[in-house]
Short mmCIF file of C-alpha atoms in Angstrom, two decimals:
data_model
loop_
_atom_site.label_atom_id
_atom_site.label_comp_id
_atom_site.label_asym_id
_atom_site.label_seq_id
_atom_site.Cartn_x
_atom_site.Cartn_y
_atom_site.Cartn_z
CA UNK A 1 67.99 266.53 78.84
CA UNK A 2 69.07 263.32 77.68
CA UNK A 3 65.91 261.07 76.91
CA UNK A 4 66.81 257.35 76.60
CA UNK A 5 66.30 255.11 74.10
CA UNK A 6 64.03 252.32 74.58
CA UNK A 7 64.34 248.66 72.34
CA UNK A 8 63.05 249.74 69.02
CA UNK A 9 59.74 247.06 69.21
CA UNK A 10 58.43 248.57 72.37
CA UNK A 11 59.12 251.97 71.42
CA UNK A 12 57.23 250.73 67.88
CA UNK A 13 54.35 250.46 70.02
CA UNK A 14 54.10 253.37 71.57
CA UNK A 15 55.29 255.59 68.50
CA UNK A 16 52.56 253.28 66.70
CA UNK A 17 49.76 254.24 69.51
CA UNK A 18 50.50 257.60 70.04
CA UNK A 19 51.06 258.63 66.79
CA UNK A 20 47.28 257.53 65.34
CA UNK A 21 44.89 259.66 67.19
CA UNK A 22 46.73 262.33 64.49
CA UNK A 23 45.81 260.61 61.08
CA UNK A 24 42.96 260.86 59.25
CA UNK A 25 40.27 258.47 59.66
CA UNK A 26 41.39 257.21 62.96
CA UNK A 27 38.89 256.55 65.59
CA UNK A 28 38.97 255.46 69.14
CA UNK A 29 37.50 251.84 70.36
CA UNK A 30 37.10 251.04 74.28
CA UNK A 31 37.57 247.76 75.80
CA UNK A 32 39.41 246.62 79.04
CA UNK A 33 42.18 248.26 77.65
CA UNK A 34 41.94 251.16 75.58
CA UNK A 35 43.60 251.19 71.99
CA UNK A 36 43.42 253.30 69.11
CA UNK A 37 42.58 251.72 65.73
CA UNK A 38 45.62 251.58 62.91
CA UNK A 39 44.76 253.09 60.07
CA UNK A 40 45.03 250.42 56.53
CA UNK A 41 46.98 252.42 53.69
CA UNK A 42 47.23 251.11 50.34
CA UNK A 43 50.59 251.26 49.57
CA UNK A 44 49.77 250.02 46.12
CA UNK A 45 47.70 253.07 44.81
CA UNK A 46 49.14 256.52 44.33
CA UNK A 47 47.39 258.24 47.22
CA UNK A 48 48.41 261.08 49.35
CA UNK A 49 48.08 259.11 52.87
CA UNK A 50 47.82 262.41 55.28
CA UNK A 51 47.71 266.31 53.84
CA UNK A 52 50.19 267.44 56.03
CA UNK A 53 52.65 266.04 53.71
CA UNK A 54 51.50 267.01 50.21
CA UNK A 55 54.38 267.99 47.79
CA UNK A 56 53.71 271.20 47.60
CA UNK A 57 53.49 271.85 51.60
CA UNK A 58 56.90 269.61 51.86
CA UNK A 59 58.42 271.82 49.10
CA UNK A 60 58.12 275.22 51.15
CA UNK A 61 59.23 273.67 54.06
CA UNK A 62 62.85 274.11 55.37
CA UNK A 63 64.52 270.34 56.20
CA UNK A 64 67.08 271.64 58.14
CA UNK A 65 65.01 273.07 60.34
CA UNK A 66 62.84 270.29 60.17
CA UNK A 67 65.85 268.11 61.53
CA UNK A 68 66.63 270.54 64.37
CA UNK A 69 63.14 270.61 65.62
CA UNK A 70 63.77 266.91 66.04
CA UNK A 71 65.81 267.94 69.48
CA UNK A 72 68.78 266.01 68.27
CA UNK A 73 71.05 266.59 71.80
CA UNK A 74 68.78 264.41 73.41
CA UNK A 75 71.13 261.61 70.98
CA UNK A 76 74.29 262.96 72.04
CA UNK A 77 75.89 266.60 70.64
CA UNK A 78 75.01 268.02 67.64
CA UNK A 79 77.32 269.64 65.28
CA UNK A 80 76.98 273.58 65.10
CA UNK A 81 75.06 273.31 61.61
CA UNK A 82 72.74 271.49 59.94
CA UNK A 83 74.03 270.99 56.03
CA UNK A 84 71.78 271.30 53.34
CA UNK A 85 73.00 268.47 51.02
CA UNK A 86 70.54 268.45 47.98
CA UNK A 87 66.84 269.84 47.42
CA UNK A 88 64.67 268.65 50.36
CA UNK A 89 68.08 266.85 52.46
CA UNK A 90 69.76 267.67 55.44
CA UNK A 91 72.38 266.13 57.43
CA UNK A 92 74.14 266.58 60.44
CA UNK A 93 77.35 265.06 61.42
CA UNK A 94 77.43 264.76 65.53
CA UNK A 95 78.94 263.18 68.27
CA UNK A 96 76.58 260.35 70.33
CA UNK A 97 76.91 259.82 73.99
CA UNK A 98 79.86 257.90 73.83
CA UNK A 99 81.59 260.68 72.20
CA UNK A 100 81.63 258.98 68.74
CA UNK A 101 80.68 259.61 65.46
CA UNK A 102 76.54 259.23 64.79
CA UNK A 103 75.39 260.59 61.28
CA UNK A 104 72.21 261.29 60.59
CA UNK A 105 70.29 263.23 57.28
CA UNK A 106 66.77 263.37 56.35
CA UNK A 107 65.23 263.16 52.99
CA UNK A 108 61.95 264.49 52.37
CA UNK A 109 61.45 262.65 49.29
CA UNK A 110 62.58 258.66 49.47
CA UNK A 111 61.45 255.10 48.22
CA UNK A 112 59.36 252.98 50.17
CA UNK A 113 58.90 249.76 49.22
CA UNK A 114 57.52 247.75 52.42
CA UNK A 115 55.56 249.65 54.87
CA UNK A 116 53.00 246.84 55.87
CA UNK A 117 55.54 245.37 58.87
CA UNK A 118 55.39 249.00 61.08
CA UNK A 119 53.71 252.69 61.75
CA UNK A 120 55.38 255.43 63.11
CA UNK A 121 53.26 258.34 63.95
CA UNK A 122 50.35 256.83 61.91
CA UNK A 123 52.14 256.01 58.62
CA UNK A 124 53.29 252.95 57.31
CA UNK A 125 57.26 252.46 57.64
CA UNK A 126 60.16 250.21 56.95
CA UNK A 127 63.35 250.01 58.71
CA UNK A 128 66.56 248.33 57.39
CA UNK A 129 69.00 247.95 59.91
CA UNK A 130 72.88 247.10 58.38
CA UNK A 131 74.72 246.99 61.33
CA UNK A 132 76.59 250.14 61.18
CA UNK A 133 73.59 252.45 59.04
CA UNK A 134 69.85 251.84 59.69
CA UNK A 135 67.04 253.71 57.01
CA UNK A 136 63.59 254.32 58.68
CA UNK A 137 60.96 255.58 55.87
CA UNK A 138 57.85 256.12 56.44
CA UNK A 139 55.44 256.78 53.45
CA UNK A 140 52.88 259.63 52.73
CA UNK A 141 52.42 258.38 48.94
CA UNK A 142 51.08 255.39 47.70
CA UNK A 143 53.05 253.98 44.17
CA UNK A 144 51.98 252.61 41.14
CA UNK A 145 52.56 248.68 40.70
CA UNK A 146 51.36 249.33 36.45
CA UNK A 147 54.67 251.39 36.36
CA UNK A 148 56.90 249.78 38.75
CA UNK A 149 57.30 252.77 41.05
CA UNK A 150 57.23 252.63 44.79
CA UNK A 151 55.49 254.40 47.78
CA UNK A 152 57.29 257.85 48.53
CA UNK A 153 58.01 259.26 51.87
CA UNK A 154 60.59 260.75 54.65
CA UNK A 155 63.47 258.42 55.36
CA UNK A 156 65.97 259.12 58.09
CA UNK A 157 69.56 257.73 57.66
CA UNK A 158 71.95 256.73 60.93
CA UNK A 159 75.91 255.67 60.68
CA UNK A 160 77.82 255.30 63.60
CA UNK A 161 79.42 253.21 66.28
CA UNK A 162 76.07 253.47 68.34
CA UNK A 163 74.00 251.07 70.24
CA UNK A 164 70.52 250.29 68.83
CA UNK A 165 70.80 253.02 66.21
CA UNK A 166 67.27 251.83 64.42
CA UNK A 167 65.73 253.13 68.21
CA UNK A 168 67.30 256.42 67.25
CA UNK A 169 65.86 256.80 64.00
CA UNK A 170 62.47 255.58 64.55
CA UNK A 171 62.63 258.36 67.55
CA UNK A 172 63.89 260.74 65.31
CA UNK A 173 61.34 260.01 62.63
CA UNK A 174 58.44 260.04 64.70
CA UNK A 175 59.69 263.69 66.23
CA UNK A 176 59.96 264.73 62.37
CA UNK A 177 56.63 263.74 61.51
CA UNK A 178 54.98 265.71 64.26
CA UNK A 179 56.76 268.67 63.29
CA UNK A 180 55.51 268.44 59.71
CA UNK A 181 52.08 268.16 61.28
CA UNK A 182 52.22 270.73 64.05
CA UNK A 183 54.35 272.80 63.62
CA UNK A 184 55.92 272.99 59.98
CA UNK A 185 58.93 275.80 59.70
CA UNK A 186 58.32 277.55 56.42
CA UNK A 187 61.80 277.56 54.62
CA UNK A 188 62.75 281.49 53.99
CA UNK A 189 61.96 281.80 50.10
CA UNK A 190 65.61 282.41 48.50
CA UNK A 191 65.22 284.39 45.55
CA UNK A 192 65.50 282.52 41.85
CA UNK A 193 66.07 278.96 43.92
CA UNK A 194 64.20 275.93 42.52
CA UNK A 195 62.96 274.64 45.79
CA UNK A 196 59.19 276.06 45.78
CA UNK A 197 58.55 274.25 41.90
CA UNK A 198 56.86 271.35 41.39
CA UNK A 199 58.43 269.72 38.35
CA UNK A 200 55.56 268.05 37.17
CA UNK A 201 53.79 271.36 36.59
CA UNK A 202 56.14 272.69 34.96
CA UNK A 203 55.72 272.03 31.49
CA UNK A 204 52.47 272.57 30.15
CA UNK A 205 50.08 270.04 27.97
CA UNK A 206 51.36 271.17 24.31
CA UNK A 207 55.22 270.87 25.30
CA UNK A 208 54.73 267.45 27.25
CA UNK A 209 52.57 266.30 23.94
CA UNK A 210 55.73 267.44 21.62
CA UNK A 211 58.31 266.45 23.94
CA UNK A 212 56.76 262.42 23.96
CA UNK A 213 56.62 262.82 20.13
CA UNK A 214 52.47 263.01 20.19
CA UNK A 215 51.95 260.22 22.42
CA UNK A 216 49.27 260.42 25.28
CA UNK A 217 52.35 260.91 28.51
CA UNK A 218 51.65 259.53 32.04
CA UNK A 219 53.60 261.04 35.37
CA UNK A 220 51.26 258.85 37.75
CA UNK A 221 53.89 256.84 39.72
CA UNK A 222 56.86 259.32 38.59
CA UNK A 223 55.60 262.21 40.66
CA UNK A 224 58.40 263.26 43.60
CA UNK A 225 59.25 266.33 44.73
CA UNK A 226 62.13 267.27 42.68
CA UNK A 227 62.00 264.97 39.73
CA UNK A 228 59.24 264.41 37.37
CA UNK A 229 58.50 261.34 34.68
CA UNK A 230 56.23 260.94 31.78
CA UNK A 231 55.79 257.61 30.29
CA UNK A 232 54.22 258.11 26.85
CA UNK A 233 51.78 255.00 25.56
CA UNK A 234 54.20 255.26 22.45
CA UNK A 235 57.65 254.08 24.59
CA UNK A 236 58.74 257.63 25.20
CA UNK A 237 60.20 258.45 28.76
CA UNK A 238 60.55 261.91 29.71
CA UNK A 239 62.02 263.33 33.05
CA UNK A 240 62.90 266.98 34.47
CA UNK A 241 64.84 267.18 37.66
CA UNK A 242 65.66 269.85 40.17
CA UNK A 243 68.72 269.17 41.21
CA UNK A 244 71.84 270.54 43.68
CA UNK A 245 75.57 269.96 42.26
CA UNK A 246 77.12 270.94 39.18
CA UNK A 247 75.67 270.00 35.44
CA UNK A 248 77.12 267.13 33.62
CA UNK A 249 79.82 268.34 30.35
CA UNK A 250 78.09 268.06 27.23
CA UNK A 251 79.59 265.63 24.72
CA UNK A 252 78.24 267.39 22.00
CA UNK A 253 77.76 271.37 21.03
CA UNK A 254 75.38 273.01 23.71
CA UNK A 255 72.49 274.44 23.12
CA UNK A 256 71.12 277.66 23.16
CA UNK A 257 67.98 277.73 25.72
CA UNK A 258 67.14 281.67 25.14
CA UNK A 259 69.82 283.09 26.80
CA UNK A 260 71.50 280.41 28.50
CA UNK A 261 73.36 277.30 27.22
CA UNK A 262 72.88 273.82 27.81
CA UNK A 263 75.01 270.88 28.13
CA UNK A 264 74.06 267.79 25.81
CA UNK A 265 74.28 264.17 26.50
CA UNK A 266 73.14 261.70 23.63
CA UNK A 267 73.35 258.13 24.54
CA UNK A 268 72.81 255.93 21.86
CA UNK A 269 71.07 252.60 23.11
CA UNK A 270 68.23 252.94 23.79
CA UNK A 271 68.19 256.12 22.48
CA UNK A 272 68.53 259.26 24.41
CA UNK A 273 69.61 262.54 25.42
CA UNK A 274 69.99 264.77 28.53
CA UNK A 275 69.79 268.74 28.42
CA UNK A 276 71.30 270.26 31.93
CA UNK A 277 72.33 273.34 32.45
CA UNK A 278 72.89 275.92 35.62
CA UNK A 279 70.16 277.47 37.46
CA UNK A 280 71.32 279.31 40.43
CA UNK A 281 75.68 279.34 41.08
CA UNK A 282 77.19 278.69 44.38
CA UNK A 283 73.96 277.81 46.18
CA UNK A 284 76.25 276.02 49.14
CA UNK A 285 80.00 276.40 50.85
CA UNK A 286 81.47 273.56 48.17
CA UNK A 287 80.08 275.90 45.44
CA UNK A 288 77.54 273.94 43.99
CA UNK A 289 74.52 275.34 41.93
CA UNK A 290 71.19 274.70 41.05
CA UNK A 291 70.43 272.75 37.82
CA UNK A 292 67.86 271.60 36.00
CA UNK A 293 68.12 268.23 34.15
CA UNK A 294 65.93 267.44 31.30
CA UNK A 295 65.88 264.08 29.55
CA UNK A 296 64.01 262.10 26.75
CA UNK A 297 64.52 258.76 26.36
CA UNK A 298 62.67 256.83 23.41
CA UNK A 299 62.69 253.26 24.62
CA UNK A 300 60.71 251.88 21.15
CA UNK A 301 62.75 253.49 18.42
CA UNK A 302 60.42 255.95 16.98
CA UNK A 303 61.77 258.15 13.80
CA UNK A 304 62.24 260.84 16.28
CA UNK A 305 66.01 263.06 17.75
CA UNK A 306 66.11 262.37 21.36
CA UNK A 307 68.32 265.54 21.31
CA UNK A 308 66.18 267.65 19.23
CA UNK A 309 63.15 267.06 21.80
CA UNK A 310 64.87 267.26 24.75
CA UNK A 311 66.57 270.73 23.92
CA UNK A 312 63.25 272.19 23.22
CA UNK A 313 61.32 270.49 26.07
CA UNK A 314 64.35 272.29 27.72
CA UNK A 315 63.58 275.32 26.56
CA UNK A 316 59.84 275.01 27.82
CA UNK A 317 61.02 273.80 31.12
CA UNK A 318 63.41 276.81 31.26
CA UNK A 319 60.57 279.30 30.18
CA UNK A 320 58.85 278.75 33.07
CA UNK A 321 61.42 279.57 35.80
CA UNK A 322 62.83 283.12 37.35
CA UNK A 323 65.96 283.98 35.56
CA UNK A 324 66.57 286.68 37.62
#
């Protein structure tokens, strides 16, 4: 049954209201009219805001079912399938109530940067609305100011010729959030796939030490679900993705990785060098794969081969995953 959409401020409110009583720390006050107390994040310290949405419960869940539990016919008519587009994405194109277009995909992993103006379902959101496309985040991670990186949380994306479409989205986010909470759908574990790794445990303590060229390495603030940075006190950046697509052509030789080649990208300024190379083939219907990227980046000009450290960082990364 079609639900209607109320103006996005009062449904704020009520999203806002109702969606407290299931955070943490949250505790009733009476008075002529009863409320329920907001609870104060720091978005400015890299916190996990609510438990229900730790990486490594958001990594075995399944987003596309995630976005179907969100009852998306009550918007208009969804299209048959949900597409996977990416590690922890899902879109699906429908048709509003008018019978036009209205697009909407949810990340599980997106930037916030201002989450002080609203709350939906007792976390701190943003919405930018463009006219035509509206974002609604709402965060789960604080960020690190000392390293320029900002909250993290679910964001859900609307394009269309639709009235009001921030209502939608704040509706549709504050279904997804409940879901997470109450009833999370497990994603079916698909052998070899990269979904259920966290790439910041992925390379242990003696091959992050090499890899930043003995420098003491950092990933608070570059901790997401799929990507992982290091920021070494000595001005070496490292990063290893998870990624859905196809790897980048090398520009120089590739490497051998035990068994498996990878592509290599030196950039010279600062300078750098990426090591990707294909995980799991034809993981969706346009035929993309799985890939890991791997990068080093040495921002102070040490005496050190990007290239060199990033192949065997690669190699270490590379170690640690199913082959099979």
């Amino acid at each position: 049954m079609f639900r209607p959409v109320t103006l996005l401020a009062a449904l704020l409110s009520v999203l806002a209201v109702a969606g407290c009583s299931a955070a943490a720390g949250m505790e009733k006050t009476t008075s002529p009219r009863r409320t329920v107390e907001m609870p104060k994040y720091n978005l400015n310290k890299p916190e996990l805001m609510d438990a229900a949405f730790a990486p490594s419960k958001l990594r075995a869940l399944d987003v596309c079912a995630t976005l179907a539990a969100a009852d998306l016919a009550q918007y208009g008519t969804p299209a048959p399938e949900n597409l996977p587009d990416g590690l922890g994405t899902c879109a699906n194109y429908m048709k509003g109530h008018n019978g036009k277009d209205l697009n909407i995909t949810l990340y599980f992993d997106a930037e916030v940067h201002d989450g002080s103006k609203h709350n939906i379902g007792g976390l701190p959101s943003e919405i930018s609305d463009n006219g035509d496309t509206c974002f609604v985040r709402s965060a789960y991670f604080g960020g690190e100011p000392r390293l320029i990186a900002p909250a993290r949380g679910l964001a859900v994306q609307l394009s269309g010729e639709q009235v009001d479409l921030c209502s939608i989205g704040v509706q549709i986010m504050a279904d997804v959030i409940d879901v997470v909470r109450t009833r999370p759908p497990v994603s079916r574990r698909v052998s070899g796939s990269l979904t259920g790794f966290d790439p910041c445990g992925i390379v242990d303590a003696s091959a992050l030490r090499d890899a930043v060229a003995g420098g003491n390495a950092d990933s608070t603030g570059g901790q997401r679900l799929f990507e992982c940075e290091w920021y070494g006190d000595n001005g070496v950046i490292l990063e290893v993705g998870f990624l859905v697509g196809k790897p980048e052509k090398g520009s120089i030789p590739p490497v051998d990785l035990g068994g498996v080649l990878g592509e290599v990208l030196p950039s010279p300024d600062p300078p750098a060098c990426q090591v990707e190379w294909e995980h799991r083939a034809k993981v969706n219907d346009r035929g993309d794969s799985e890939y890991v990227h791997v990068e080093v980046l040495n921002s102070e000009h040490l005496p050190m081969d990007p290239c060199v450290h990033a192949s065997n960082l690669a190699r270490a990364v590379r170690g640690k995953l199913p082959t099979g």
